[in-house]
Short mmCIF file of C-alpha atoms in Angstrom, two decimals:
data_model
loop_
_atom_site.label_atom_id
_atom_site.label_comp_id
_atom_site.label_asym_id
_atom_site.label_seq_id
_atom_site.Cartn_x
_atom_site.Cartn_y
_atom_site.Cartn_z
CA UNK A 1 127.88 86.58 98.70
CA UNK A 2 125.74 89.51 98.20
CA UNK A 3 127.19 92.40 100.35
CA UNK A 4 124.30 95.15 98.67
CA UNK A 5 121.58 95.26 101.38
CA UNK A 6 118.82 95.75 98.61
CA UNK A 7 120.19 92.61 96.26
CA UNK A 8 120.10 90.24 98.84
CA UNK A 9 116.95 91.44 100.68
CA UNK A 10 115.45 90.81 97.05
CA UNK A 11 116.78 87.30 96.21
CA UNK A 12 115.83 86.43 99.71
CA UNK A 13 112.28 87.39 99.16
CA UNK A 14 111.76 86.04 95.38
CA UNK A 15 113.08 82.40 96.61
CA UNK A 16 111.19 82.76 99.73
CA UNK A 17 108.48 83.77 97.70
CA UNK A 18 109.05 80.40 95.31
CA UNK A 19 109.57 77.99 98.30
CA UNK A 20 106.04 78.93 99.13
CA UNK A 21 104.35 78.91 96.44
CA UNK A 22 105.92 75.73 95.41
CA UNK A 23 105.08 74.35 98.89
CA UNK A 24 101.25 75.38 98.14
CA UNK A 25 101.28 73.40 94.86
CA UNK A 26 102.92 70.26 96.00
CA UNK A 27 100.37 70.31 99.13
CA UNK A 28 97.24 71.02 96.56
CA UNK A 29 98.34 68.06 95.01
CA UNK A 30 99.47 65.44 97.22
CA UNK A 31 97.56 65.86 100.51
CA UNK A 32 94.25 64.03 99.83
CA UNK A 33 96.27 61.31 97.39
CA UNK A 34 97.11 58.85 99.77
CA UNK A 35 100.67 57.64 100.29
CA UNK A 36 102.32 58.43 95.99
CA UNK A 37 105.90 56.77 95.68
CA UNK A 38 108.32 58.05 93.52
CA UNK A 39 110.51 55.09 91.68
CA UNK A 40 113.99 56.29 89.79
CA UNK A 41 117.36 55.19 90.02
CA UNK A 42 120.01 57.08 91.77
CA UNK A 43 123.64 55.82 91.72
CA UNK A 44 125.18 59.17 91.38
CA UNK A 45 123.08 60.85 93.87
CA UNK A 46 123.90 58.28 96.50
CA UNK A 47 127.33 58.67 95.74
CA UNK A 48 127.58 62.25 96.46
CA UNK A 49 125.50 62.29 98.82
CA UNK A 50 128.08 59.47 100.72
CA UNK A 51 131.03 61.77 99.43
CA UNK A 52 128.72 64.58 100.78
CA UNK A 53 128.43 62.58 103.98
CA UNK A 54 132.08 61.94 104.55
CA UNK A 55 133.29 66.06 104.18
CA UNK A 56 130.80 66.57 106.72
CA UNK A 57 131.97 64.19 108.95
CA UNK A 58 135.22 65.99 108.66
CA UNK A 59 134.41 69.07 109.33
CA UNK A 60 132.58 68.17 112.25
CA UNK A 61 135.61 66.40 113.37
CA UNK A 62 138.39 69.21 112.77
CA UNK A 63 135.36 71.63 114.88
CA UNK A 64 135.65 69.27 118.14
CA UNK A 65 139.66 69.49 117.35
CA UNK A 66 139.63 73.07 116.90
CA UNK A 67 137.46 74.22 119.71
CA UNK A 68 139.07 71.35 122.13
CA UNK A 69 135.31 69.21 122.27
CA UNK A 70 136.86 66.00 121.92
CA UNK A 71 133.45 64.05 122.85
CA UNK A 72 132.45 65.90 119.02
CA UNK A 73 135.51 64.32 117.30
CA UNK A 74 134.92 60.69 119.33
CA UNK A 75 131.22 60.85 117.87
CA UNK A 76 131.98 61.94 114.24
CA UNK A 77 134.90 59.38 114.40
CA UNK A 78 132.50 56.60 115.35
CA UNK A 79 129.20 57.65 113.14
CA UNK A 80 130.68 58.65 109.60
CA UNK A 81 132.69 55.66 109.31
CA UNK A 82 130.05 53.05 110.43
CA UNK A 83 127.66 55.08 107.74
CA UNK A 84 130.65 55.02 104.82
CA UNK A 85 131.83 50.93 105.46
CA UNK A 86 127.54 49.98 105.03
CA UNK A 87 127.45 52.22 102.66
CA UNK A 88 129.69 50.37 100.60
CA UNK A 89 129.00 47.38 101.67
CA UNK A 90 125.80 45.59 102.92
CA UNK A 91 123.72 48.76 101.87
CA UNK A 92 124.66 48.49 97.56
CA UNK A 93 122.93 44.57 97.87
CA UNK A 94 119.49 45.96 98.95
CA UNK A 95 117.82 47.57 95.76
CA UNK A 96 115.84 50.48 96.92
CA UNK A 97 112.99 51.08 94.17
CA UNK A 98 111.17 54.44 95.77
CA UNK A 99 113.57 56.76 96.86
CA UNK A 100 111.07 59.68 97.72
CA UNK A 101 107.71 59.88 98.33
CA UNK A 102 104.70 61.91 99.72
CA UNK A 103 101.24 61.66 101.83
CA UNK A 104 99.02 63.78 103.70
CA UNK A 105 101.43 64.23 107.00
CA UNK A 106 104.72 65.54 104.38
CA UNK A 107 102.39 67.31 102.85
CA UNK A 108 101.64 69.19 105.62
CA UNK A 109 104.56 69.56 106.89
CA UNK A 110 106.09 70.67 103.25
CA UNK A 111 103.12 73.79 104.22
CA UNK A 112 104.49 74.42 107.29
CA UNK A 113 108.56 74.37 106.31
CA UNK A 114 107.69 76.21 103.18
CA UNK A 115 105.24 78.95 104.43
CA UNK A 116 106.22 79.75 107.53
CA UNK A 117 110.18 78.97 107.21
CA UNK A 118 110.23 81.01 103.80
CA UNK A 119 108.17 83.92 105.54
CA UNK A 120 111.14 83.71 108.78
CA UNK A 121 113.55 84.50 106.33
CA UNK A 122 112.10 87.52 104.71
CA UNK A 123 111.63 88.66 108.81
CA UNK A 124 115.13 87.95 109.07
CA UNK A 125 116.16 90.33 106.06
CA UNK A 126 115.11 93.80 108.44
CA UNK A 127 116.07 91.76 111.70
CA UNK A 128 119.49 91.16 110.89
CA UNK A 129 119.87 94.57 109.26
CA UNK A 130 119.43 95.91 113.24
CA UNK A 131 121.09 92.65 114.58
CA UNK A 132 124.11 94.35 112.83
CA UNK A 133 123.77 97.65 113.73
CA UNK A 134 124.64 97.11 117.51
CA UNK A 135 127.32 94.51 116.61
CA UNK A 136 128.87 96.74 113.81
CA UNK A 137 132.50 96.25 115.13
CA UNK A 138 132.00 92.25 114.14
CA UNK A 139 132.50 91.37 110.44
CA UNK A 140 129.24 91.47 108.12
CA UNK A 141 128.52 87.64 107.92
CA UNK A 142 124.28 88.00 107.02
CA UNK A 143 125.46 86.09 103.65
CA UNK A 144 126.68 83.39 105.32
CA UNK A 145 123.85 83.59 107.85
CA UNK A 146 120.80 83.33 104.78
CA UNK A 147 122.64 80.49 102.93
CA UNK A 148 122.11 78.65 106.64
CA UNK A 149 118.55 79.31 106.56
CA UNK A 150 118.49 78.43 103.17
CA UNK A 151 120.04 74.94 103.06
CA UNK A 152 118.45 74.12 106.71
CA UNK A 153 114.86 74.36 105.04
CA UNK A 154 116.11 72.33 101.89
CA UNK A 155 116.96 69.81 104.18
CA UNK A 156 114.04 69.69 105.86
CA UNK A 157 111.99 69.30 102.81
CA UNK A 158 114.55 66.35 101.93
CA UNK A 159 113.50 64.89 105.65
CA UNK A 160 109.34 64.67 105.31
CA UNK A 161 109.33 63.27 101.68
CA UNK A 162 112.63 60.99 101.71
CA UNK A 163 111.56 57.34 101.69
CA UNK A 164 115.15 55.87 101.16
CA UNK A 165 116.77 55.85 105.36
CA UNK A 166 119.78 56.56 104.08
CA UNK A 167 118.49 59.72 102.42
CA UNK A 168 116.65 60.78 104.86
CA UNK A 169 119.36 60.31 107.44
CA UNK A 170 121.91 62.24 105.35
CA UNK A 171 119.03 65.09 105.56
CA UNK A 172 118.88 64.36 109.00
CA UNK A 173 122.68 65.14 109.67
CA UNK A 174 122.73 68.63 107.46
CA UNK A 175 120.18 70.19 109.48
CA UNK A 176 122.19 69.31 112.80
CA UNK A 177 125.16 70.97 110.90
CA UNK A 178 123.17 74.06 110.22
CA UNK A 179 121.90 74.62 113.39
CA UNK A 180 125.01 74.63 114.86
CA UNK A 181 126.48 77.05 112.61
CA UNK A 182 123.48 79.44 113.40
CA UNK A 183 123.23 78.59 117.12
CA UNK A 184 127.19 79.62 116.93
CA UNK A 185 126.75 82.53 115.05
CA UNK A 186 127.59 85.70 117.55
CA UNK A 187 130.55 83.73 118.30
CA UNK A 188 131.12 84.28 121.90
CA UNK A 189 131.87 81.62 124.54
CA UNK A 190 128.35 81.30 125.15
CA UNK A 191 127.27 81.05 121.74
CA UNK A 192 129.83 78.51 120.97
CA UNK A 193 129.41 76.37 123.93
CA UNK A 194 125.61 76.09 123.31
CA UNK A 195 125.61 75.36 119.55
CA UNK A 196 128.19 72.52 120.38
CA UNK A 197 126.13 71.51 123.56
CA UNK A 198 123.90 70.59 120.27
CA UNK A 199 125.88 69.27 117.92
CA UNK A 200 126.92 66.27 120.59
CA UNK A 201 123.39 66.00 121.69
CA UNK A 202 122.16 65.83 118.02
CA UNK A 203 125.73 63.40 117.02
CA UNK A 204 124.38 60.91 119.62
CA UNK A 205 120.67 60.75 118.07
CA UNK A 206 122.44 60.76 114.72
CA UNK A 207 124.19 57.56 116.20
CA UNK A 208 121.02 55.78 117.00
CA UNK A 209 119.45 56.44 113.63
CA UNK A 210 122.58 54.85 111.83
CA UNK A 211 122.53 51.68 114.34
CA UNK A 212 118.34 51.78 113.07
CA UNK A 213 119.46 52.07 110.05
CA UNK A 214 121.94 49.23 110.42
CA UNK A 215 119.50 47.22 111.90
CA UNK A 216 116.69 46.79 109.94
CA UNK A 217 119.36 46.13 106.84
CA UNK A 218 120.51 43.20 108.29
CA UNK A 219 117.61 41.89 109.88
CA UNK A 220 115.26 42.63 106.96
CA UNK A 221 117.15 43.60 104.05
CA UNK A 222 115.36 46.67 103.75
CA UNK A 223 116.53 49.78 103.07
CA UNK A 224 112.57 52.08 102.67
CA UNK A 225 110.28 53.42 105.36
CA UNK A 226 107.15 52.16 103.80
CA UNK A 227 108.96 49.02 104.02
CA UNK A 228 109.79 49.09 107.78
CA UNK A 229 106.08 50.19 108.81
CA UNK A 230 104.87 47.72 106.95
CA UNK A 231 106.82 44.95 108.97
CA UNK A 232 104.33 45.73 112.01
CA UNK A 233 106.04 44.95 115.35
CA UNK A 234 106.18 41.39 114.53
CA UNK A 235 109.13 40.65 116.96
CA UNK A 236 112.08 41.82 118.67
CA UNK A 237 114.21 42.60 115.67
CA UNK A 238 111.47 45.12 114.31
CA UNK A 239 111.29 46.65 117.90
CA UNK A 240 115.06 47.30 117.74
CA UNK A 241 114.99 49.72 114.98
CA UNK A 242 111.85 51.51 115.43
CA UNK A 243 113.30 52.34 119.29
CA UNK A 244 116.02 53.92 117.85
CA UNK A 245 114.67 55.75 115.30
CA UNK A 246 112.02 56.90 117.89
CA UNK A 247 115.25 57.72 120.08
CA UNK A 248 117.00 59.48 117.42
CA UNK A 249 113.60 61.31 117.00
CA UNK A 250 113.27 62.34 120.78
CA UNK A 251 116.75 64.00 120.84
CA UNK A 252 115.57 65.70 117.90
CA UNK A 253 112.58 67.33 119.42
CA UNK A 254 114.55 68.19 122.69
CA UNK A 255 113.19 65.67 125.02
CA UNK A 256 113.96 65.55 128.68
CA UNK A 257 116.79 64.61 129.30
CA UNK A 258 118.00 65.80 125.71
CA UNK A 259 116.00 68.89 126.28
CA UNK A 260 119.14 71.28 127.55
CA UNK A 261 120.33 72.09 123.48
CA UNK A 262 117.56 73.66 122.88
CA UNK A 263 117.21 76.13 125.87
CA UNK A 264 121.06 76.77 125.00
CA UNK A 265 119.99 77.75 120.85
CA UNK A 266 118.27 81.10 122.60
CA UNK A 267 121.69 82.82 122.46
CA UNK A 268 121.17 82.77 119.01
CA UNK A 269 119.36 85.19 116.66
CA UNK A 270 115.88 85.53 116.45
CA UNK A 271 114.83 84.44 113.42
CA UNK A 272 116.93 80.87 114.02
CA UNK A 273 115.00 80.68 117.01
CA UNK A 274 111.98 80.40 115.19
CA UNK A 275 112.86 78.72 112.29
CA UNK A 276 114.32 75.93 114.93
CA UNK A 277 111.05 75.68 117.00
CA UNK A 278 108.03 76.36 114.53
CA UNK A 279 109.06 75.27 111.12
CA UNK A 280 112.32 72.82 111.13
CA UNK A 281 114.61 70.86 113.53
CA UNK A 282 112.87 69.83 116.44
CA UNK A 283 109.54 69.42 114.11
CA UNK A 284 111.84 66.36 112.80
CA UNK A 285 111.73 64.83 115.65
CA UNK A 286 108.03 64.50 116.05
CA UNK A 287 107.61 64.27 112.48
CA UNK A 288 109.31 61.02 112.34
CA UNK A 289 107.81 59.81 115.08
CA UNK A 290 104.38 60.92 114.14
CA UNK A 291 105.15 58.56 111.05
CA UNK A 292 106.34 55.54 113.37
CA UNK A 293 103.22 55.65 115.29
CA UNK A 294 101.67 52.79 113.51
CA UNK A 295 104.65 50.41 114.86
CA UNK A 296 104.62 52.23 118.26
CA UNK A 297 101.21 51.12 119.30
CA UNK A 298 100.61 48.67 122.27
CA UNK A 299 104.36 47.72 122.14
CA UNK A 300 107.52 48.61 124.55
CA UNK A 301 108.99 51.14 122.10
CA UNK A 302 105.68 52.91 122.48
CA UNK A 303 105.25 52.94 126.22
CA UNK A 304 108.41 54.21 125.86
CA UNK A 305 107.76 57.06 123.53
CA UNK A 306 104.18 57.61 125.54
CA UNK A 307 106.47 58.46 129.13
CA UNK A 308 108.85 60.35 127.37
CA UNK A 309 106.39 62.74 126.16
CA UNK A 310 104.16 62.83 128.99
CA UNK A 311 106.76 63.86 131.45
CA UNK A 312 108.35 66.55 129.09
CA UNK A 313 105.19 68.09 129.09
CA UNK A 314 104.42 68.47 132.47
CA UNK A 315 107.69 68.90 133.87
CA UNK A 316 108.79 72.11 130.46
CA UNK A 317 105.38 73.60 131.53
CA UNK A 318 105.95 73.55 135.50
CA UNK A 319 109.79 75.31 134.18
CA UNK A 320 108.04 77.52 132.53
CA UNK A 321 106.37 78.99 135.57
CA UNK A 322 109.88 80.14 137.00
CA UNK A 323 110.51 81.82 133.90
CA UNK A 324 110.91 85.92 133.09
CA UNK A 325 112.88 86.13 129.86
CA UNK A 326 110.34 85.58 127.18
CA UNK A 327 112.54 83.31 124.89
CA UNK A 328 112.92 80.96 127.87
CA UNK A 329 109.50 80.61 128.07
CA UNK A 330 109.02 79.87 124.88
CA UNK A 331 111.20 77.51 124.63
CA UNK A 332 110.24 75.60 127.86
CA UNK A 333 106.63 75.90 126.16
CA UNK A 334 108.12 74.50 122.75
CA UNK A 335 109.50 71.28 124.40
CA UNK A 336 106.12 71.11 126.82
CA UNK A 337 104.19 70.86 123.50
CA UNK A 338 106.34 68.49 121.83
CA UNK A 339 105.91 66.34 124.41
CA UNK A 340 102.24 65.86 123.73
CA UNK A 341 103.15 65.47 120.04
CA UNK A 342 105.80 62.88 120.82
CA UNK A 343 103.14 61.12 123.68
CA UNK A 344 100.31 61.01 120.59
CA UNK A 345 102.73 59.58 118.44
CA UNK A 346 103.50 56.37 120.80
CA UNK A 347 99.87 56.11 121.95
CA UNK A 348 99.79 55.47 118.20
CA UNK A 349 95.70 55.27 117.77
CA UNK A 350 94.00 56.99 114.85
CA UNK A 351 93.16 59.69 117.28
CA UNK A 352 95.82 60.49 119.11
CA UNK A 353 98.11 61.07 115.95
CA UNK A 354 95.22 63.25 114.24
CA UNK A 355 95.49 65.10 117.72
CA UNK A 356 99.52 65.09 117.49
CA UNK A 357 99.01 66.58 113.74
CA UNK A 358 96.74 68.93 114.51
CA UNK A 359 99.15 70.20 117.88
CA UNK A 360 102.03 70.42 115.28
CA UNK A 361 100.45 72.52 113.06
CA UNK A 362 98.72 75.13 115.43
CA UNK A 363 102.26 75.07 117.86
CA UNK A 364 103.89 76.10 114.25
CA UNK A 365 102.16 78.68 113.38
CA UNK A 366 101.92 80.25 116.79
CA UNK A 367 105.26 80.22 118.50
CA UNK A 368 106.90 81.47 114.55
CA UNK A 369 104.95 84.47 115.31
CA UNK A 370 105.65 85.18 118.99
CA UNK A 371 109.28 84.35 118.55
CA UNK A 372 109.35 86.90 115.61
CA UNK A 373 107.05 89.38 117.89
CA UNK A 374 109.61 88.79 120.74
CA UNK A 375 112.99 89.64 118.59
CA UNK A 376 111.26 92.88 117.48
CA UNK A 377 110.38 93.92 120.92
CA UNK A 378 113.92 93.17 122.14
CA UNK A 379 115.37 95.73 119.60
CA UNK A 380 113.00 98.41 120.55
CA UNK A 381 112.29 98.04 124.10
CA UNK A 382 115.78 96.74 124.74
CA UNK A 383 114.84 93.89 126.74
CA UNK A 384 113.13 90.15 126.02
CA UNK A 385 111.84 90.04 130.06
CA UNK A 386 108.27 89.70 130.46
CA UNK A 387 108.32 92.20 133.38
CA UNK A 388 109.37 95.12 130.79
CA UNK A 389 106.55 94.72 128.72
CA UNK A 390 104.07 96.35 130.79
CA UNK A 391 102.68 99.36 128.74
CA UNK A 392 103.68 97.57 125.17
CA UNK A 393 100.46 98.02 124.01
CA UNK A 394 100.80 101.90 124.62
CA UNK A 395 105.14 101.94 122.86
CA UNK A 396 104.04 99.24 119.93
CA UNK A 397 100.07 98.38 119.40
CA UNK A 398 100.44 96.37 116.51
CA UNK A 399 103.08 94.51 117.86
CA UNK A 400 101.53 94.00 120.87
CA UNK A 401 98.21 93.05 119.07
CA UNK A 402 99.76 89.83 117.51
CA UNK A 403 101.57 88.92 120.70
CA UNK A 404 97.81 89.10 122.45
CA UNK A 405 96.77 86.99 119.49
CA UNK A 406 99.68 84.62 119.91
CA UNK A 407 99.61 84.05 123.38
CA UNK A 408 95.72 83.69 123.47
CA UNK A 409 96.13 80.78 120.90
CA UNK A 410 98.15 78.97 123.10
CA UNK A 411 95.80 78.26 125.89
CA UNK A 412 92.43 80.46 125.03
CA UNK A 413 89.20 79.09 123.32
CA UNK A 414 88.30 78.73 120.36
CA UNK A 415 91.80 78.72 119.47
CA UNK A 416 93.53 75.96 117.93
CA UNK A 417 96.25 75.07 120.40
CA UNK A 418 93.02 74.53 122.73
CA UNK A 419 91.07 72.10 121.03
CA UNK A 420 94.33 70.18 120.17
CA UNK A 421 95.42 69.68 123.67
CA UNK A 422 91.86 68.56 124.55
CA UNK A 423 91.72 66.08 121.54
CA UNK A 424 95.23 65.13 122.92
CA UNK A 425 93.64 64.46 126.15
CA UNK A 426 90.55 62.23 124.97
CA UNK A 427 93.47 60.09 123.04
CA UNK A 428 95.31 59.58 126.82
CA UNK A 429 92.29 58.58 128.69
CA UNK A 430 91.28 56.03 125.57
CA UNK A 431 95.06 54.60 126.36
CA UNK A 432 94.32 53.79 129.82
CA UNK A 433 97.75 55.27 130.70
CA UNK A 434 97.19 57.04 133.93
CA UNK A 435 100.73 58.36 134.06
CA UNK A 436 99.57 60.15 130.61
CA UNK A 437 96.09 61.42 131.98
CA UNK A 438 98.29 63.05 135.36
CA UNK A 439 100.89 64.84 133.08
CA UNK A 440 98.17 66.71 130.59
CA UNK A 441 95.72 67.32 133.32
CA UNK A 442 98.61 69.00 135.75
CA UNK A 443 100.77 70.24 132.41
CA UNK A 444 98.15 71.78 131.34
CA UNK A 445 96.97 73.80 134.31
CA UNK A 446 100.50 74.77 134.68
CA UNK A 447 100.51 76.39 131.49
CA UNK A 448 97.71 78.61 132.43
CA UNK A 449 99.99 80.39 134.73
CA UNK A 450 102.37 81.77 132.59
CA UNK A 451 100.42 82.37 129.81
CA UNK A 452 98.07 84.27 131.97
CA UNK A 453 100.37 86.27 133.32
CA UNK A 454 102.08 87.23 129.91
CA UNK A 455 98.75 88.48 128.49
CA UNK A 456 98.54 90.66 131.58
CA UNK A 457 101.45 92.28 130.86
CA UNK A 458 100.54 93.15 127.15
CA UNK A 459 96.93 94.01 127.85
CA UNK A 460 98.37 96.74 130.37
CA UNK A 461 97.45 100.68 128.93
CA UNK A 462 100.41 103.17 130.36
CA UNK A 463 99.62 106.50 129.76
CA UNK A 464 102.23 108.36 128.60
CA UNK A 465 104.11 105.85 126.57
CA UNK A 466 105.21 106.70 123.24
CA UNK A 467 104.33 104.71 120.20
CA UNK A 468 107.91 103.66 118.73
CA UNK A 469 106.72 101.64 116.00
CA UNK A 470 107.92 104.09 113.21
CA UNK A 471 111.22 102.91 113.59
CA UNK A 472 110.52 99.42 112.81
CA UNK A 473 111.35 97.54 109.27
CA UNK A 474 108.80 96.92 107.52
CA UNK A 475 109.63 93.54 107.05
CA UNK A 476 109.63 92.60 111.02
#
């Protein structure tokens, strides 16, 4: 909207500014309150959110039309529909008294979409600025590319503190629409082939959460997520929907084999790079699995969940190895690490998800700032490969500094990402699961490898080099 570089640079750092700061105050509040519930009635929201529901259903249908992905059309044919006729039907005899609510895990996770989303997008506001620069024969679309960001976190924040299913899965379905606008942005072949790579991937864990959805409706006449933990796993028709909603939340969180998506968003901008690793997106995933853990334990849906994770982590961290283009190996490292999260969550004890929590918080806060650290080097150095950042430390010290400190908190002592994966790894010899105990002992070896190598690089002093850092925005 805002073509003035200074306007919108402002208005994107006063509401960044407000998300935070309201995302403090919520957190202050809530976090130590216990589970608070939020009862009001909402006939005209759920109506626009279902009219809401169906225009996005068409525009992701007239996309797989346009672009000739007819497997996008098939899907949005077959979810939007099923979502509009219960809807309408078996979903307006189930009275729904809390529609939102909050506890210590949303409030955490409000911290982490508000903080370090909000601070993304004031990165973004000097990143796109040189993003634009060396594409400045392509039309000006950084409006369109901030109201993305924008709605994606609003979304998110709808996700962690929706109680209602059918609010949280309309939340659910904007933020796979925004990240395949922003995984699509550049527009080339490649661009476009990835972000719809993960719009399918996404439509088919969107799927599963409907038939969840669905599920429990019929079976229990319940329409709240308080309401389906507190069910237990009393029986196969409890088992149903929790494994789909646990599948809908490993597709989120790029699971093997859903993993490929989120290797393919790297063609995209920086700062959606982070924002779809660190802060939103694939933190849905585990998030709502984190919250299912208390219906995952010592049932099928959880062994499930438990090998899921277990393998993703050792099997993104031995990718990882093969890896020179830093964003790659971030992102291998992203799903690696989500893994654990998603193996805590269907171990299900007490410890394992404080271990899961305490992995998503630390894996938030340090791969935001290496992803951002990475994007900056790219426009200076003109290249994201490992093997050209010998001598950073000499072209960009301060840079270089927090890429030291954000690699070392991945695997160093007494950094957080270390005592999570070893609380992680007391939780998977308490399960007994020797297929678990194997994939963090060998995973996390692995990891040592690249990680080791990387600070190498960036430790290296190369006389000679000169410090470039002057040309840098000062809000990279």
């Amino acid at each position: 909207m805002f073509k003035n570089e200074r306007v919108r640079g402002f208005i994107v750092k006063i509401s960044a500014a407000i998300i935070a700061i309201a995302s403090i105050f919520v957190a202050a509040n809530y976090i130590d309150s216990g589970t608070v519930l939020f009862d009001f009635e909402s006939v005209i929201i759920d109506y626009l959110m279902l009219i809401t529901e169906v225009c996005l259903g068409i525009v992701i249908f007239y996309l797989g039309i346009k672009y000739k992905k007819y497997l996008v059309s098939i899907l949005a044919l077959i979810q939007t529909p099923l979502m509009v006729w219960f809807e309408l039907t078996k979903a307006h005899d189930i009275h729904v008294s809390n529609y939102l609510y909050i506890d210590g895990l949303s409030s955490i996770m409000v911290l982490i979409i508000g903080i370090i989303g909000s601070l993304i997008t004031v990165y973004a506001i000097g990143y796109m600025q040189d993003f634009q620069k060396h594409h400045e024969n392509e039309p000006d679309r950084r409006p369109w590319f901030f109201f993305l960001m924008f709605v994606f976190l609003s979304a998110m924040f709808g996700i962690v503190t929706s109680n209602s299913l059918v609010w949280m899965f309309f939340f659910w379905e904007i933020t796979t629409l925004c990240s395949f606008f922003l995984i699509g942005y550049t527009k080339t072949d490649e661009a476009i082939k990835n972000s719809f790579l993960q719009l399918v991937l996404n439509l088919v864990g969107g799927l599963a959460f409907v038939l969840a959805i669905i599920s429990v409706a019929f079976d229990h006449n319940i329409l709240e997520f308080n309401s389906l933990l507190a069910l237990g796993t009393a029986g196969v028709n409890v088992l149903l929907p929790v494994a789909l909603l646990a599948l809908a939340g490993i597709v989120k969180a790029a699971q093997m084999p859903f993993h490929s998506w989120l290797l393919g968003a790297m063609v995209a901008p920086t700062p959606t790079s982070a924002l779809l690793h660190s802060s939103t997106m694939v933190k849905a995933g585990v998030f709502v699995i984190l919250k299912l853990s208390p219906v995952l334990h010592g049932n099928i849906a959880g062994e499930m969940v438990m090998i899921v994770g277990g393998v993703t982590f050792l099997l993104a961290s031995m990718a990882a190895i093969s890896q020179s283009n830093a964003k790659r190996v971030l992102a291998y490292s992203t799903i690696a690490n989500l893994g654990l999260i998603v193996a805590c969550g269907g171990i299900g004890t007490d410890a394992a998800v404080w271990a899961g929590i305490m992995l998503l918080i630390f894996h938030a806060i340090t791969k935001s700032l290496l992803f951002l650290c990475v994007g900056t080097a790219e426009h200076h150095i003109g290249s994201r490969d490992i093997e050209d950042m010998d001598g950073l430390f000499s072209k960009m010290p301060k840079l270089a500094m927090l890429m030291i400190i954000g690699v070392a908190g991945m695997f160093l002592a007494p950094f957080g990402m270390l005592v999570s994966k070893w609380e992680a790894m007391t939780a998977f010899v308490d399960s007994g699961s020797i297929i678990l105990i194997i994939c963090i002992c060998f995973g996390s070896a692995v990891t040592a490898f690249y990680w080791t190598k990387w600070l190498g690089k960036l430790v290296a002093i190369v006389a000679g080099n000169e410090n470039i850092e002057k040309s840098v925005h000062k809000e990279e």
